[in-house]
Structure formats: C-alpha cells, structure tokens
Tab-separated table of C-alpha atoms in Angstrom:
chain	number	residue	atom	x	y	z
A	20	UNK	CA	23.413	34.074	-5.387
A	21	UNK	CA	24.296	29.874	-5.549
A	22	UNK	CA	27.925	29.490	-6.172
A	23	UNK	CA	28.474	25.966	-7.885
A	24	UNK	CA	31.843	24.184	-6.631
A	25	UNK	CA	33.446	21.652	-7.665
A	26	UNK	CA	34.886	19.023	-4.902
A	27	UNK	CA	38.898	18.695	-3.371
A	28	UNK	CA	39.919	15.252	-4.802
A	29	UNK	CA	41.746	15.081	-1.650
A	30	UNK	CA	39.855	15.359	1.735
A	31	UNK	CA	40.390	16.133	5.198
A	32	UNK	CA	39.851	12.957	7.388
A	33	UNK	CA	36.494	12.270	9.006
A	34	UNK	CA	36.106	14.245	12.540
A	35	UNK	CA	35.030	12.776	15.640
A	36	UNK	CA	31.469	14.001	15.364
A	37	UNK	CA	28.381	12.029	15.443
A	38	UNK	CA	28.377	9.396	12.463
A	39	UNK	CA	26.292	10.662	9.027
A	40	UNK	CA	22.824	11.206	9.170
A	41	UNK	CA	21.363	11.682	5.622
A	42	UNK	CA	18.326	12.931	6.608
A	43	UNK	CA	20.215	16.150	8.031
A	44	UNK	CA	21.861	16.726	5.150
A	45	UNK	CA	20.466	19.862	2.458
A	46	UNK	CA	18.672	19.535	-0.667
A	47	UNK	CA	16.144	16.879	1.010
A	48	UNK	CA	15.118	15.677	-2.544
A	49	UNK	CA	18.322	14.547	-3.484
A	50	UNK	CA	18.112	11.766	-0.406
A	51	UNK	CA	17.027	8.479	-2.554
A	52	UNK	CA	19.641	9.073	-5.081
A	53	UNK	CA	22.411	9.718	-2.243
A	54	UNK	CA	21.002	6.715	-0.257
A	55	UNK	CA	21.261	4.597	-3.965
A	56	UNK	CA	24.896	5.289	-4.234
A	57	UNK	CA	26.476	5.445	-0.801
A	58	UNK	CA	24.965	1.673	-0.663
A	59	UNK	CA	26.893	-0.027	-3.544
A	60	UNK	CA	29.717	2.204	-2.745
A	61	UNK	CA	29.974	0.333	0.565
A	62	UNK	CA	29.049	-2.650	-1.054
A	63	UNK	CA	31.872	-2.290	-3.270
A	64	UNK	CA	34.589	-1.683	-1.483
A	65	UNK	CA	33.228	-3.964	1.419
A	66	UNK	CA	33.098	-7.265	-0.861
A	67	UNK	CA	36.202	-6.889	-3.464
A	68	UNK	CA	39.024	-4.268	-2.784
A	69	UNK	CA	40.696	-5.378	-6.529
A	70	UNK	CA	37.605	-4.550	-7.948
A	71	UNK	CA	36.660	-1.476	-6.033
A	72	UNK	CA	40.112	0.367	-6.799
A	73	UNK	CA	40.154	-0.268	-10.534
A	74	UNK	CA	36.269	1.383	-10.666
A	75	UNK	CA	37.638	4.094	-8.437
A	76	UNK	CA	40.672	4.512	-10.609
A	77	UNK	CA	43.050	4.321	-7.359
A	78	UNK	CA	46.649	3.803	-7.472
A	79	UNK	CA	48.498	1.713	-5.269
A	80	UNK	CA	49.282	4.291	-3.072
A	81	UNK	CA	45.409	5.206	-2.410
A	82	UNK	CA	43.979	1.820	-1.193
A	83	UNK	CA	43.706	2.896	2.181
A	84	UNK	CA	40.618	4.637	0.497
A	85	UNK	CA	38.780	1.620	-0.223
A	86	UNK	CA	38.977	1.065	4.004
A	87	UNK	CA	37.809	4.486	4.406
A	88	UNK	CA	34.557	4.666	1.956
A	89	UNK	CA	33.685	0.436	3.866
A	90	UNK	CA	33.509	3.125	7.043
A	91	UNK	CA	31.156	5.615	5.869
A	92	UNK	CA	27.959	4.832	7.776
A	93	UNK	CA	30.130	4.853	10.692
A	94	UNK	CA	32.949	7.397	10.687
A	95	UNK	CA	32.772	10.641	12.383
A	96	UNK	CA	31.448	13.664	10.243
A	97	UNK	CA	32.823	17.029	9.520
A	98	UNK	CA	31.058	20.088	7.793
A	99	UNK	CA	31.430	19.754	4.147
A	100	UNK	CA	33.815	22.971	4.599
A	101	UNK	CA	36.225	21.170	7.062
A	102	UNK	CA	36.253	18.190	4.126
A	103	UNK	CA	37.297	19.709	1.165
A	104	UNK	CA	40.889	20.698	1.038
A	105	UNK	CA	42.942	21.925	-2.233
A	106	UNK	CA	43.887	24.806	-3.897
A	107	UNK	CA	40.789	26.365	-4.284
A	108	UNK	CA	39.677	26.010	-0.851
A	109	UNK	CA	42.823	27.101	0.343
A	110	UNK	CA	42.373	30.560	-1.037
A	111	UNK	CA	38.820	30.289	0.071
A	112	UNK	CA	40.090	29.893	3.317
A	113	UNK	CA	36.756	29.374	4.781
A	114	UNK	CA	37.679	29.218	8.625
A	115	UNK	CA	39.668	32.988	8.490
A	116	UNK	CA	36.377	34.341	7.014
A	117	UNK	CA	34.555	37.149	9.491
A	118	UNK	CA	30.956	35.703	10.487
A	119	UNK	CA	28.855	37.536	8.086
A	120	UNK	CA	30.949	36.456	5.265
A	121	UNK	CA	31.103	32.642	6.673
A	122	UNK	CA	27.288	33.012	7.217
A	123	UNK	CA	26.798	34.043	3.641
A	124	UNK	CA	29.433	30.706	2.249
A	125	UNK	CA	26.575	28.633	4.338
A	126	UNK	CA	23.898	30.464	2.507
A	127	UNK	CA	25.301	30.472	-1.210
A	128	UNK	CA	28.136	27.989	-2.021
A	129	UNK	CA	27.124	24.230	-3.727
A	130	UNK	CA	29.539	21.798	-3.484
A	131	UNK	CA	28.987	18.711	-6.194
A	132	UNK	CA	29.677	15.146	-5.363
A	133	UNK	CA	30.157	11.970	-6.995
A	134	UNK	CA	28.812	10.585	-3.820
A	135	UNK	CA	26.354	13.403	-2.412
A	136	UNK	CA	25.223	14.749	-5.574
A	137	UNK	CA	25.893	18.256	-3.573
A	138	UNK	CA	25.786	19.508	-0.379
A	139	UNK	CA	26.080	22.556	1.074
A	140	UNK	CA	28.996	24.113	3.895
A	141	UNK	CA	27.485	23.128	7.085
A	142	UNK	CA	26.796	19.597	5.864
A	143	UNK	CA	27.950	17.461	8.403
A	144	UNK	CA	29.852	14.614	5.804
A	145	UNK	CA	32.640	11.768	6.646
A	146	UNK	CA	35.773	11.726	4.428
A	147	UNK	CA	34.838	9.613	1.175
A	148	UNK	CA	36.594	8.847	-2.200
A	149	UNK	CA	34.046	8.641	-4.954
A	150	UNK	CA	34.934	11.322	-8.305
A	151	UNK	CA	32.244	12.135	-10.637
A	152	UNK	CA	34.047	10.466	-13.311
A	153	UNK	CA	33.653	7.077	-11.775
A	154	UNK	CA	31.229	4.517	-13.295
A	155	UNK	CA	29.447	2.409	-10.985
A	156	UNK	CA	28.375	-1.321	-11.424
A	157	UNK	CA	25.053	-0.869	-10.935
A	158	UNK	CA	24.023	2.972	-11.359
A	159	UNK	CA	26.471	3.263	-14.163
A	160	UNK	CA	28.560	6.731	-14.711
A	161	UNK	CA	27.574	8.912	-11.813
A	162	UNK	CA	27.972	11.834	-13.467
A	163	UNK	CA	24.288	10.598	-15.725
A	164	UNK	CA	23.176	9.128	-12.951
A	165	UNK	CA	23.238	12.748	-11.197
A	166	UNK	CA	22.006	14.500	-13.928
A	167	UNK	CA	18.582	12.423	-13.754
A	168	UNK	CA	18.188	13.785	-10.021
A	169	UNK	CA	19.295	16.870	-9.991
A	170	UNK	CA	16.961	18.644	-12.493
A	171	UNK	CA	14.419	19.541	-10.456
A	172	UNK	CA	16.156	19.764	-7.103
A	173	UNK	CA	18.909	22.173	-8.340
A	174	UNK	CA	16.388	24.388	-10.418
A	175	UNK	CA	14.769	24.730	-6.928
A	176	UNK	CA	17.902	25.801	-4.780
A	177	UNK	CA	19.024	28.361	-7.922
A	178	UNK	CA	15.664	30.259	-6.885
A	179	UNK	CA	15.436	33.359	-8.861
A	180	UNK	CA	19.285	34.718	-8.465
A	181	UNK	CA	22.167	34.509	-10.100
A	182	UNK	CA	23.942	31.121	-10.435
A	183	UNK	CA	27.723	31.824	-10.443
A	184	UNK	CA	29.165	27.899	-11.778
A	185	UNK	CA	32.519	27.531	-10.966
A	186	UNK	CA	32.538	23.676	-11.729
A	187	UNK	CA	35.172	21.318	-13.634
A	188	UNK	CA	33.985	20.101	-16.568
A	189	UNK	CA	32.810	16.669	-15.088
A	190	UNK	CA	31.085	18.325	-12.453
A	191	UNK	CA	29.326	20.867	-14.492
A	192	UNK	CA	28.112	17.397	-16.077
A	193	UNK	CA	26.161	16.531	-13.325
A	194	UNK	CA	23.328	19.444	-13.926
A	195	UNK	CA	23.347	21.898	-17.024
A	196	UNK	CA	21.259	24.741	-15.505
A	197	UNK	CA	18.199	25.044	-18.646
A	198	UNK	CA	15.802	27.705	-19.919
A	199	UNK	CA	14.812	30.943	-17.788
A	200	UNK	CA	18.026	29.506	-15.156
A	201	UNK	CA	20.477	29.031	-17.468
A	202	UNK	CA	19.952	33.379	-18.657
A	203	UNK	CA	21.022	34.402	-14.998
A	204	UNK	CA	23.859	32.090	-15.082
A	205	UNK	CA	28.071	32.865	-15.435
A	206	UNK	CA	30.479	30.913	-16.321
A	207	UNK	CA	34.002	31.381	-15.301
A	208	UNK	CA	37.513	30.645	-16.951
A	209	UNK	CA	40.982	32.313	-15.465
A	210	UNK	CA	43.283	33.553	-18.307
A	211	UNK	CA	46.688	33.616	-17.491
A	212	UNK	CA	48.620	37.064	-19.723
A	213	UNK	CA	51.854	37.413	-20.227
A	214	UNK	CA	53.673	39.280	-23.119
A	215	UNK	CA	56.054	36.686	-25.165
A	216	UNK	CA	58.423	38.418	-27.892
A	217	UNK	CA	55.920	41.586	-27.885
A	218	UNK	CA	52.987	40.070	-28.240
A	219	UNK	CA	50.466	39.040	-25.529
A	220	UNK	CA	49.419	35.252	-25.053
A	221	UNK	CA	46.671	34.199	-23.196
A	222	UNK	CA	46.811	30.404	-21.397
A	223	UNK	CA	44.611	28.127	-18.562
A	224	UNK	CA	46.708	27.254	-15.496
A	225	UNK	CA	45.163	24.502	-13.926
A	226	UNK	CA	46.616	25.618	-10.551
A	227	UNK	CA	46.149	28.874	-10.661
A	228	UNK	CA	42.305	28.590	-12.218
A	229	UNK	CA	41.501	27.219	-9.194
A	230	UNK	CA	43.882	29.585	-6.665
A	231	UNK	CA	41.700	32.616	-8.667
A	232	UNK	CA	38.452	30.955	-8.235
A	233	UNK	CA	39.088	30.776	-4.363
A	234	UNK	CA	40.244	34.192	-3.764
A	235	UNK	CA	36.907	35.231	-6.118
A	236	UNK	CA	34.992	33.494	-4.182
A	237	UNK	CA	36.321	34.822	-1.291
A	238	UNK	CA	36.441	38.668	-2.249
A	239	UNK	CA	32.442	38.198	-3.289
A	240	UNK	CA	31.496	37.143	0.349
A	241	UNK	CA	33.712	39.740	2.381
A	242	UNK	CA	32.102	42.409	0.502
A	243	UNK	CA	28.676	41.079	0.872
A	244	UNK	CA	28.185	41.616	-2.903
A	245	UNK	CA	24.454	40.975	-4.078
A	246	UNK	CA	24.721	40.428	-7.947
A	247	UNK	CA	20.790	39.747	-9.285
A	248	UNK	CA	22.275	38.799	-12.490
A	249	UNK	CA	25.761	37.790	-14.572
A	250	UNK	CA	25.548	41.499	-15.906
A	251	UNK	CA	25.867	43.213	-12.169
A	252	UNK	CA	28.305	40.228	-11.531
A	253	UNK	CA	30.264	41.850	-14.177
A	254	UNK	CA	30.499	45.114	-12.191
A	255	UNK	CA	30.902	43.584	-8.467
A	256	UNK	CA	34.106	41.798	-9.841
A	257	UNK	CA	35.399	45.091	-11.490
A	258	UNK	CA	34.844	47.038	-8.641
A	259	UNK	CA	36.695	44.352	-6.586
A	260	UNK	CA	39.894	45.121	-8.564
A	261	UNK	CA	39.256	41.811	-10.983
A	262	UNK	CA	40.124	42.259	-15.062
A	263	UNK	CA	36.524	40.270	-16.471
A	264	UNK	CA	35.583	40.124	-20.317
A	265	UNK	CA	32.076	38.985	-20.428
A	266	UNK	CA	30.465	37.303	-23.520
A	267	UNK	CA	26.479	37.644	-23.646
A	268	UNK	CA	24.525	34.390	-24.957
A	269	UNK	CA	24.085	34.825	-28.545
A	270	UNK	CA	20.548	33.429	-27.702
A	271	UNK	CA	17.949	33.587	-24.320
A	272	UNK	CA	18.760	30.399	-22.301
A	273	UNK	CA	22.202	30.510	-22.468
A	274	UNK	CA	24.775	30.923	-19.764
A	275	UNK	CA	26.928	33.759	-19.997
A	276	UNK	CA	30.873	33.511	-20.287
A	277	UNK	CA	33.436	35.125	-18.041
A	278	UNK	CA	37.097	35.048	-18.662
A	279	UNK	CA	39.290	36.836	-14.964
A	280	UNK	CA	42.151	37.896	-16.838
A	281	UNK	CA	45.667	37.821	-14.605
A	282	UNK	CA	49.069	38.987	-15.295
A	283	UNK	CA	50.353	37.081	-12.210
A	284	UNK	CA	49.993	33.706	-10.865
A	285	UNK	CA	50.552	32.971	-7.502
C-alpha cells in the first residue's frame, strides 16, 4: 500500500543533524528535478527578499521564511516525519506509534512537496517554505513542473498495490496516477452528518478532513491492514469501526471514490 500525503504548511524547525544530502534522499529519479528547484529557490530568496515573498505568497509576518529557505544547503535536517506538523499529522501522531506500525509509515506513506517533489518518513529534510501552488521564475508553477517528473518515478514506487491518495487538490496536481494504476487507486473525502430540522445534511470540514485522515491513517498501520485493492480497502476501514460509501469508476482507469462519513468532529 503507498499512502499519498499532502505536506503541513507549517513545519517544525530544522534539527541539528548533519546538513541535506540529496543523494540520500528516496525516489532517486526525482534528484535533477529536486536539485532544479532547491537552486533558484535559494537563489531567490538569497538575491531579492521583496521579490521572493510576493512569489511565495508570504505575509509580513512570515519573512523570517525567506532567511530560512537562503539556509537550506546548510541547516540541520530532520526526518520528513519530525518536519511536518498540522492537524493531520497530529492525529497521525507518528512518534506514539508501536515499531511495527512506525516501520510500516516508513514503508508506505508519500509525502508531496513543492520543493522535494515527495519524500518519504525517514527522509532526512531541513525546514523549508515552498507550497505547490507557488510559481517559480524560471521553472514556472511547480505544481506542472512536478507533474513532468513524476510520471514515471511515482508509477514505479505505486508498484502493484493499492494507492490510497489522501492529497489536497494542488497536491494531487502534481501526479494523476493513469491507466492500470489509477484502477487500484482510492480517493478519500470526510463528510461531516448532522440532522438539521429532521433532515440529514452532509458538509466538508476543512479541519476535521484532515483530523479524520490522520486518525485513518493511523488506525490502517496499527492494525497492519494489507488492502491489495480500493475494494478490500473498503472492508479494512469497516472493520476498523469507519462509516465508507464507495463509488466504483464508471470506466477501467479510474480512481475509485471514498466518502468516511462522521457524525462527530473533534
């Protein structure tokens, strides 16, 4: 199983481990794009901090990011599961995970980055600022850019399981699994239910999508669960106590659709 993530927009800061080395980093065929952007990022925010916070779409109160990214060849790394904080990895809670179940996050969960492309949990990474969203001078909107590289690479790393994609929308952007990948692929959107006047009415939470997606996440890798496909997915969630409505592709090549349906948020 690959569990697709999407980044924390906020980030732990860098550790005091030995500085980055790219070539250490996973999905080895991803290097020349990662090495193309971390450059002008640096360049960036090195030569014009003006210029780099209106690409990065930084307020005020965020320009101590520019400093940070100028850093990143040098700053102390992390694993990639130390870095990204937030809601979702919150309820992950990745560090009170038993060592099977952390051994198995290692093994399975995909991280996306506007600067990495994606790396995995044991990814040694510095703290960095860089969304999908943003648009580069000279690569242009990342999240093209990425989908150029990733193709081949990512088709690669989903080898023959199921592909659980748990990305935002600008993430998911990035790489569209295709074909023969794309039919062992789920989707996942949290419903929030609640009865108004009688009648029950269905909403996204923004907060709580990614709170559920966490404690999914989470539930999957204590139990060790093994889903080949989006159809025994189906079943591992339901026998982990989760409401799921599935919608088959209407056609081969499609992703399937998963709505978690919750009567609580929290």
């Amino acid at each position: 199983m690959l569990v697709l993530l999407p980044p924390s927009e906020g980030k732990a800061a860098s550790g005091r481990g030995a500085p980055l080395k790219p070539e250490s980093l996973s999905l080895p065929g991803l290097a020349g794009a990662r090495a193309a952007v971390l450059d002008e990022l640096v360049e960036l925010c090195a030569a014009d901090e003006e210029k780099a916070r209106e690409v990065l779409e930084l307020s005020e109160g965020l320009r101590g990011e520019i400093a940070k990214n100028v850093e990143l060849r040098t700053a102390g790394t992390r694993p990639a599961g130390e870095i990204y904080t937030g809601v979702l990895y919150d309820a992950l809670g990745l560090a009170t995970l038993e060592p099977d179940a952390r051994r198995r996050a290692r093994q399975s969960l995909l991280v996306f980055s506007g600067l990495w492309g994606a790396v995995r949990m044991g990814d040694r990474i510095p703290s960095y600022r860089c969304a999908m969203g943003v648009k580069l001078p000279g690569l242009g909107a990342l999240g093209a850019y990425w989908r150029g590289q990733m193709a081949a690479v990512l088709s690669e790393a989903a080898g023959n399981g199921l592909v659980l994609d748990l990305r935002s929308s600008a993430y998911a952007a990035a790489w569209k699994p295709q074909g023969e990948v794309a039919g062992r692929t789920a989707t996942v959107r949290v419903l929030h239910s609640q009865l108004v006047d009688g009648a029950e009415k269905r909403s996204v939470v923004s907060h709580f999508n990614k709170a559920t997606k966490g404690r999914l996440v989470r539930d999957l890798l204590t139990a060790g669960a093994k889903p080949k496909g989006p159809g025994e997915l189906v079943e591992a969630l339901r026998d982990l106590g989760y409401a799921v409505e599935a919608q088959e592709p209407a056609r081969a090549g499609r992703p399937w659709a998963l709505d978690v349906v919750v009567s609580q948020i929290h």
